[in-house]
């Protein structure tokens, strides 16, 4: 059933809460909270904890509930979110470090010449549908019947990339091809090697195709026919690079990487998001995967540990997305379409909602505590302190609902 909500100004919001029997001593402070914290998040996000009857259409708070009760749970949620973001970042950073280390240990032992092996698909094991969730294994490396990569279902390390550029002093060597379409008489494709500097970046070299407009850039040395084995200077020229490797793309996009001719994996991996890392993990050789799993947490690689690890990583991603987007973390539940690993349920005594699906915040934290770099002490302390203070205020009804909400 859909709902409709019309706009309410601060005065109306105040009257609504008074009508629901919320005790508000300082009207201006309450309205400031509504405005700065977002009324929907501040009130609607936590009202279930304070309502007398959650099932009633006529909302009334239980006895002696104040605006401070809302403010304390709101602050607690933000404090927990901040602590979790730090701990989840530790897990992500360690995952990046371990992937880069164990991959390079195996494939990059001959020095700088091996630095770009992370772009070589032959250094990976392409996962199949039995290797993990489809949202990961189907997006590692996908080709069509002609062997062409599917750009939407292939990891960015193996794709070709596009980026606009403006040259400072660049030397091009290679082939120049005209567009040949009558509507683009001055459009040319420069295919080959580029050496020199782009605006704001250090001297470097790139391989790919640069698309330029000779009229806009006032270049008169390019003929209308194809030119082979050409070397020309491109000074103060604007254009668009296409067909760049990921490493060359990063040398342009990220100034701190522009000093590397062959950026090593431990530098490049910092440009990957958590979802990229999880997809990449699925394609690593089994021995590399095992080394990472054993190094990062309490997962028995000989007894389903890798599957537990992957499930825990997916939970890390789910919770991190909530925290990063400032959503209410004390209402967190794992996605109800992603099963919780049976080994984790049994070993950690997790309480799923039904059929191995959906755990709440407390059980989520128990799972994440299996990573060595994740510590749940700070979050546990904040929850206990909040509930103790509720007991002092005789808010045991809030504690009861709060425990149920977080799965304590």
Coordinates of C-alpha atoms in Angstrom, one line a residue:
X1 CA 0.0 0.0 0.0
X2 CA 1.5 3.4 -1.0
X3 CA 1.6 6.4 1.2
X4 CA 1.6 10.1 0.4
X5 CA 3.2 12.8 2.6
X6 CA 2.7 16.5 2.1
X7 CA 5.2 19.2 3.3
X8 CA 5.0 20.3 6.9
X9 CA 6.8 23.4 8.2
X10 CA 8.6 23.5 11.5
X11 CA 5.6 24.8 13.4
X12 CA 3.4 21.9 12.0
X13 CA 6.1 19.3 12.9
X14 CA 6.2 20.7 16.4
X15 CA 2.4 20.5 16.8
X16 CA 2.3 16.9 15.5
X17 CA 4.8 15.8 18.1
X18 CA 3.0 17.6 20.9
X19 CA -0.2 15.9 19.8
X20 CA 1.5 12.5 20.1
X21 CA 2.3 13.3 23.7
X22 CA 6.0 14.0 23.2
X23 CA 7.4 16.1 26.0
X24 CA 9.1 19.2 24.5
X25 CA 10.3 21.8 27.0
X26 CA 12.4 23.9 24.6
X27 CA 10.4 24.6 21.4
X28 CA 13.3 26.3 19.5
X29 CA 15.7 23.5 20.3
X30 CA 13.3 20.9 19.1
X31 CA 12.7 22.8 15.8
X32 CA 16.4 23.2 15.4
X33 CA 16.8 19.4 15.8
X34 CA 14.1 18.8 13.2
X35 CA 15.8 21.1 10.8
X36 CA 19.4 20.1 11.2
X37 CA 19.0 16.4 11.7
X38 CA 16.2 15.9 9.1
X39 CA 12.8 15.4 10.6
X40 CA 12.2 12.1 8.8
X41 CA 15.4 10.6 10.0
X42 CA 15.2 12.1 13.5
X43 CA 11.6 11.2 14.2
X44 CA 10.4 8.6 11.8
X45 CA 13.6 6.7 12.0
X46 CA 13.3 6.0 15.7
X47 CA 9.7 6.5 16.7
X48 CA 8.9 2.8 16.8
X49 CA 11.1 2.6 19.9
X50 CA 9.0 5.2 21.7
X51 CA 5.5 4.5 20.5
X52 CA 3.0 3.0 22.9
X53 CA 1.5 0.8 20.3
X54 CA 3.4 0.3 17.0
X55 CA 0.4 -1.3 15.3
X56 CA -2.0 1.6 16.0
X57 CA -2.8 4.1 13.2
X58 CA -3.1 6.8 15.9
X59 CA 0.4 7.4 17.0
X60 CA 0.9 8.0 20.7
X61 CA 4.2 7.8 22.6
X62 CA 4.4 5.8 25.8
X63 CA 4.4 7.8 29.1
X64 CA 7.0 10.5 29.8
X65 CA 8.8 10.3 26.5
X66 CA 10.8 13.4 25.6
X67 CA 12.6 15.0 22.7
X68 CA 15.8 14.0 24.5
X69 CA 14.9 10.4 24.1
X70 CA 14.9 10.9 20.3
X71 CA 18.2 12.9 20.5
X72 CA 20.0 10.2 22.5
X73 CA 19.1 7.3 20.2
X74 CA 19.9 9.5 17.2
X75 CA 23.4 10.3 18.6
X76 CA 24.0 6.7 19.5
X77 CA 23.2 5.6 15.9
X78 CA 25.7 8.2 14.6
X79 CA 28.3 7.1 17.1
X80 CA 27.9 3.4 16.2
X81 CA 28.0 4.3 12.5
X82 CA 31.2 6.3 12.9
X83 CA 32.9 3.4 14.8
X84 CA 31.7 0.8 12.2
X85 CA 32.9 2.9 9.3
X86 CA 36.4 3.0 10.9
X87 CA 36.4 -0.8 11.5
X88 CA 35.0 -1.6 8.1
X89 CA 37.6 0.6 6.5
X90 CA 40.3 -1.5 8.3
X91 CA 38.9 -4.7 6.7
X92 CA 38.8 -3.1 3.2
X93 CA 42.4 -1.7 3.6
X94 CA 43.7 -5.1 4.7
X95 CA 41.9 -6.8 1.8
X96 CA 43.6 -4.4 -0.7
X97 CA 47.0 -5.0 0.9
X98 CA 46.7 -8.7 0.9
X99 CA 45.4 -9.1 -2.6
X100 CA 48.3 -6.9 -3.9
X101 CA 50.9 -8.7 -1.8
X102 CA 50.0 -12.3 -2.6
X103 CA 49.3 -11.6 -6.2
X104 CA 52.7 -9.9 -6.7
X105 CA 54.5 -12.5 -4.7
X106 CA 53.4 -15.1 -7.2
X107 CA 53.5 -13.1 -10.5
X108 CA 55.7 -10.0 -10.1
X109 CA 59.0 -11.5 -8.9
X110 CA 61.1 -10.3 -11.8
X111 CA 61.0 -6.6 -11.0
X112 CA 59.4 -3.7 -12.8
X113 CA 59.0 -5.7 -16.0
X114 CA 56.2 -7.7 -14.2
X115 CA 54.5 -4.6 -12.7
X116 CA 51.5 -4.8 -15.0
X117 CA 50.8 -8.5 -14.6
X118 CA 47.5 -7.5 -12.8
X119 CA 46.1 -6.6 -16.3
X120 CA 47.0 -10.0 -17.7
X121 CA 44.0 -12.3 -17.6
X122 CA 46.3 -15.4 -17.9
X123 CA 47.4 -14.6 -14.3
X124 CA 43.9 -15.4 -13.0
X125 CA 41.4 -18.2 -12.9
X126 CA 38.1 -17.2 -14.5
X127 CA 35.4 -18.1 -12.0
X128 CA 32.3 -20.1 -12.9
X129 CA 28.8 -20.1 -11.5
X130 CA 29.9 -22.5 -8.7
X131 CA 32.6 -20.1 -7.5
X132 CA 30.3 -17.7 -5.7
X133 CA 27.4 -15.3 -6.0
X134 CA 26.4 -14.4 -9.6
X135 CA 26.7 -10.7 -8.7
X136 CA 30.4 -11.3 -8.4
X137 CA 31.4 -14.2 -10.6
X138 CA 29.4 -13.0 -13.7
X139 CA 31.3 -9.7 -13.6
X140 CA 34.9 -10.8 -13.6
X141 CA 35.6 -11.5 -17.3
X142 CA 32.9 -12.0 -19.9
X143 CA 33.3 -12.4 -23.7
X144 CA 30.9 -12.8 -26.5
X145 CA 31.0 -15.5 -29.3
X146 CA 33.6 -13.4 -31.1
X147 CA 35.8 -13.1 -28.1
X148 CA 35.0 -9.5 -27.5
X149 CA 34.8 -8.3 -23.9
X150 CA 31.5 -7.4 -22.4
X151 CA 32.2 -4.0 -21.0
X152 CA 29.4 -4.3 -18.4
X153 CA 30.4 -7.7 -17.2
X154 CA 34.2 -7.5 -17.1
X155 CA 36.4 -6.1 -14.3
X156 CA 37.9 -2.7 -15.0
X157 CA 41.4 -4.1 -14.8
X158 CA 40.9 -5.9 -18.1
X159 CA 38.9 -3.3 -20.0
X160 CA 39.9 -0.4 -22.2
X161 CA 39.1 3.1 -20.9
X162 CA 38.3 6.6 -22.1
X163 CA 39.3 10.0 -20.6
X164 CA 39.5 13.6 -22.0
X165 CA 42.9 15.1 -22.0
X166 CA 44.8 18.3 -22.8
X167 CA 48.4 18.0 -23.8
X168 CA 51.2 20.1 -22.6
X169 CA 54.1 18.7 -24.7
X170 CA 53.3 15.3 -26.1
X171 CA 55.1 13.3 -28.8
X172 CA 53.0 10.9 -30.8
X173 CA 54.4 8.0 -32.9
X174 CA 52.1 5.7 -34.8
X175 CA 49.2 5.8 -37.3
X176 CA 46.9 8.7 -38.1
X177 CA 43.5 7.8 -39.6
X178 CA 40.8 10.3 -40.7
X179 CA 37.2 9.7 -39.6
X180 CA 36.0 9.5 -43.3
X181 CA 32.5 10.4 -42.3
X182 CA 31.5 13.6 -44.2
X183 CA 30.0 15.2 -41.1
X184 CA 33.4 14.9 -39.3
X185 CA 36.0 16.3 -41.9
X186 CA 38.5 17.4 -39.2
X187 CA 38.2 14.4 -36.9
X188 CA 41.3 12.1 -36.7
X189 CA 42.4 9.0 -34.7
X190 CA 46.0 8.9 -33.6
X191 CA 46.8 5.3 -32.8
X192 CA 50.1 4.4 -31.2
X193 CA 52.5 5.6 -28.4
X194 CA 52.4 8.9 -26.7
X195 CA 55.4 10.2 -24.7
X196 CA 55.6 13.5 -22.8
X197 CA 53.3 15.5 -20.5
X198 CA 49.7 16.3 -20.2
X199 CA 48.4 19.4 -18.4
X200 CA 49.1 19.2 -14.7
X201 CA 50.8 15.8 -14.9
X202 CA 54.4 14.6 -15.0
X203 CA 56.2 13.2 -18.1
X204 CA 55.0 9.7 -18.9
X205 CA 54.1 7.4 -21.8
X206 CA 50.8 6.0 -22.9
X207 CA 49.5 3.6 -25.5
X208 CA 46.1 4.0 -27.1
X209 CA 44.1 6.1 -29.5
X210 CA 43.7 9.9 -29.2
X211 CA 40.7 11.4 -30.9
X212 CA 41.3 15.0 -31.9
X213 CA 39.7 17.7 -34.1
X214 CA 42.4 19.3 -36.3
X215 CA 40.4 22.5 -36.8
X216 CA 39.6 23.1 -33.2
X217 CA 43.3 22.5 -32.2
X218 CA 44.7 24.4 -35.2
X219 CA 46.7 21.4 -36.5
X220 CA 47.7 21.7 -40.2
X221 CA 50.2 18.9 -40.4
X222 CA 47.6 16.1 -40.7
X223 CA 46.5 15.1 -44.2
X224 CA 43.0 13.7 -45.1
X225 CA 44.4 10.2 -45.9
X226 CA 45.8 7.6 -43.6
X227 CA 49.4 8.2 -42.5
X228 CA 51.6 5.4 -41.2
X229 CA 54.8 5.6 -39.0
X230 CA 54.2 9.2 -38.2
X231 CA 55.9 11.2 -35.4
X232 CA 54.4 14.6 -34.5
X233 CA 54.4 17.0 -31.6
X234 CA 51.1 17.7 -29.9
X235 CA 51.4 20.9 -27.9
X236 CA 48.4 22.4 -26.2
X237 CA 46.0 20.0 -27.9
X238 CA 42.6 19.0 -26.5
X239 CA 41.2 15.5 -27.3
X240 CA 39.9 12.3 -25.9
X241 CA 42.0 9.2 -25.2
X242 CA 40.2 5.8 -25.9
X243 CA 41.5 2.2 -25.8
X244 CA 43.7 2.9 -22.7
X245 CA 44.7 0.2 -20.4
X246 CA 43.6 0.6 -16.8
X247 CA 47.1 1.5 -15.7
X248 CA 47.5 4.2 -18.4
X249 CA 44.0 5.5 -17.5
X250 CA 45.0 5.8 -13.9
X251 CA 48.2 7.7 -14.8
X252 CA 46.0 10.4 -16.2
X253 CA 43.1 10.3 -13.8
X254 CA 45.1 10.3 -10.6
X255 CA 48.0 12.8 -10.4
X256 CA 49.8 10.8 -7.7
X257 CA 50.0 7.8 -10.0
X258 CA 51.3 9.9 -13.0
X259 CA 54.9 9.5 -11.7
X260 CA 54.9 5.8 -12.4
X261 CA 55.6 4.5 -15.9
X262 CA 54.3 1.0 -14.9
X263 CA 52.2 1.6 -11.7
X264 CA 52.6 -1.4 -9.4
X265 CA 49.6 -3.3 -8.1
X266 CA 49.9 -2.0 -4.6
X267 CA 49.4 1.5 -5.9
X268 CA 46.7 0.7 -8.5
X269 CA 44.6 -1.3 -6.1
X270 CA 43.8 1.8 -4.0
X271 CA 41.7 3.0 -7.0
X272 CA 39.4 0.0 -6.7
X273 CA 36.1 0.1 -4.7
X274 CA 35.1 -2.7 -2.3
X275 CA 32.8 -4.3 -4.9
X276 CA 35.7 -4.3 -7.4
X277 CA 37.9 -6.0 -4.8
X278 CA 35.3 -8.8 -4.1
X279 CA 34.8 -9.4 -7.8
X280 CA 38.6 -9.5 -8.3
X281 CA 39.1 -11.9 -5.3
X282 CA 36.8 -14.5 -7.1
X283 CA 39.2 -14.6 -10.0
X284 CA 42.4 -15.0 -8.1
X285 CA 44.2 -18.4 -8.2
X286 CA 43.1 -20.7 -5.4
X287 CA 46.5 -20.6 -3.6
X288 CA 46.4 -16.8 -3.5
X289 CA 42.8 -16.9 -2.2
X290 CA 43.8 -19.3 0.5
X291 CA 46.7 -17.2 1.7
X292 CA 44.4 -14.1 1.9
X293 CA 41.7 -15.9 3.8
X294 CA 44.1 -17.4 6.4
X295 CA 45.8 -14.0 6.9
X296 CA 42.7 -12.0 7.3
X297 CA 40.5 -13.8 9.8
X298 CA 39.3 -16.7 11.8
X299 CA 38.3 -18.8 8.8
X300 CA 39.4 -22.5 8.5
X301 CA 40.3 -22.9 4.9
X302 CA 40.1 -26.7 5.2
X303 CA 36.5 -26.5 6.6
X304 CA 34.5 -24.2 4.4
X305 CA 36.5 -21.1 5.5
X306 CA 36.7 -19.5 2.0
X307 CA 32.9 -19.6 1.6
X308 CA 32.5 -18.1 5.1
X309 CA 35.0 -15.4 4.2
X310 CA 33.2 -14.5 1.0
X311 CA 29.9 -14.4 2.8
X312 CA 31.4 -12.2 5.5
X313 CA 32.9 -9.9 2.8
X314 CA 29.4 -9.5 1.2
X315 CA 28.1 -8.5 4.7
X316 CA 30.9 -6.0 5.0
X317 CA 29.8 -4.4 1.7
X318 CA 26.2 -4.3 2.7
X319 CA 26.9 -2.6 6.1
X320 CA 29.5 -0.3 4.6
X321 CA 27.0 1.0 2.0
X322 CA 24.5 1.8 4.8
X323 CA 27.1 3.5 6.9
X324 CA 28.6 5.5 4.0
X325 CA 25.2 6.8 3.0
X326 CA 24.3 7.9 6.5
X327 CA 21.4 5.5 6.8
X328 CA 20.1 4.4 10.2
X329 CA 22.5 1.7 11.2
X330 CA 20.7 0.4 14.3
X331 CA 17.9 -0.8 12.0
X332 CA 20.3 -2.7 9.8
X333 CA 19.5 -6.1 8.4
X334 CA 21.4 -8.1 5.8
X335 CA 19.7 -8.4 2.4
X336 CA 17.0 -11.0 2.5
X337 CA 18.0 -12.4 -0.9
X338 CA 21.5 -13.3 0.2
X339 CA 21.7 -16.4 2.3
X340 CA 23.9 -16.4 5.4
X341 CA 26.6 -19.1 5.2
X342 CA 25.5 -22.2 7.1
X343 CA 28.9 -22.7 8.6
X344 CA 28.8 -19.1 10.1
X345 CA 25.3 -19.7 11.5
X346 CA 26.3 -22.9 13.2
X347 CA 29.8 -21.8 14.4
X348 CA 28.7 -18.3 15.7
X349 CA 25.2 -19.3 16.8
X350 CA 23.6 -16.7 14.6
X351 CA 19.9 -16.0 14.7
X352 CA 18.5 -15.7 11.1
X353 CA 15.0 -14.5 10.5
X354 CA 14.1 -17.6 8.4
X355 CA 15.7 -20.1 6.1
X356 CA 19.3 -18.8 6.6
X357 CA 18.2 -15.3 5.6
X358 CA 18.6 -11.9 7.2
X359 CA 20.6 -11.2 10.4
X360 CA 20.3 -8.0 12.4
X361 CA 23.0 -5.6 13.6
X362 CA 24.4 -7.5 16.6
X363 CA 24.8 -10.8 14.7
X364 CA 26.3 -8.9 11.8
X365 CA 28.9 -7.5 14.1
X366 CA 29.6 -11.0 15.5
X367 CA 30.3 -12.1 11.9
X368 CA 32.6 -9.2 11.1
X369 CA 34.5 -9.7 14.4
X370 CA 35.9 -12.9 12.7
X371 CA 38.1 -10.5 10.7
X372 CA 41.3 -9.9 12.7
X373 CA 41.2 -6.2 11.8
X374 CA 37.7 -5.7 13.1
X375 CA 37.1 -4.9 16.7
X376 CA 33.6 -4.7 18.2
X377 CA 34.5 -3.5 21.7
X378 CA 33.7 0.2 21.0
X379 CA 30.3 -0.5 19.6
X380 CA 29.4 -2.9 22.4
X381 CA 30.4 -0.3 25.0
X382 CA 28.2 2.4 23.3
X383 CA 25.2 0.1 23.3
X384 CA 25.6 -0.9 26.9
X385 CA 26.1 2.6 28.1
X386 CA 22.9 3.7 26.2
X387 CA 20.8 1.0 27.7
X388 CA 22.2 1.6 31.2
X389 CA 21.2 5.2 31.0
X390 CA 17.7 4.1 29.8
X391 CA 17.4 2.0 32.9
X392 CA 18.3 5.0 35.1
X393 CA 15.6 7.0 33.3
X394 CA 13.1 4.0 33.8
X395 CA 12.9 3.6 30.0
X396 CA 13.0 -0.1 30.1
X397 CA 10.3 -0.2 27.4
X398 CA 12.7 1.5 25.0
X399 CA 15.4 -1.0 25.9
X400 CA 13.1 -3.9 25.2
X401 CA 12.3 -2.6 21.7
X402 CA 15.8 -1.6 21.0
X403 CA 17.2 -5.0 21.9
X404 CA 14.7 -6.6 19.5
X405 CA 15.6 -4.1 16.8
X406 CA 19.3 -4.7 16.8
X407 CA 18.9 -8.5 17.6
X408 CA 20.5 -8.4 21.0

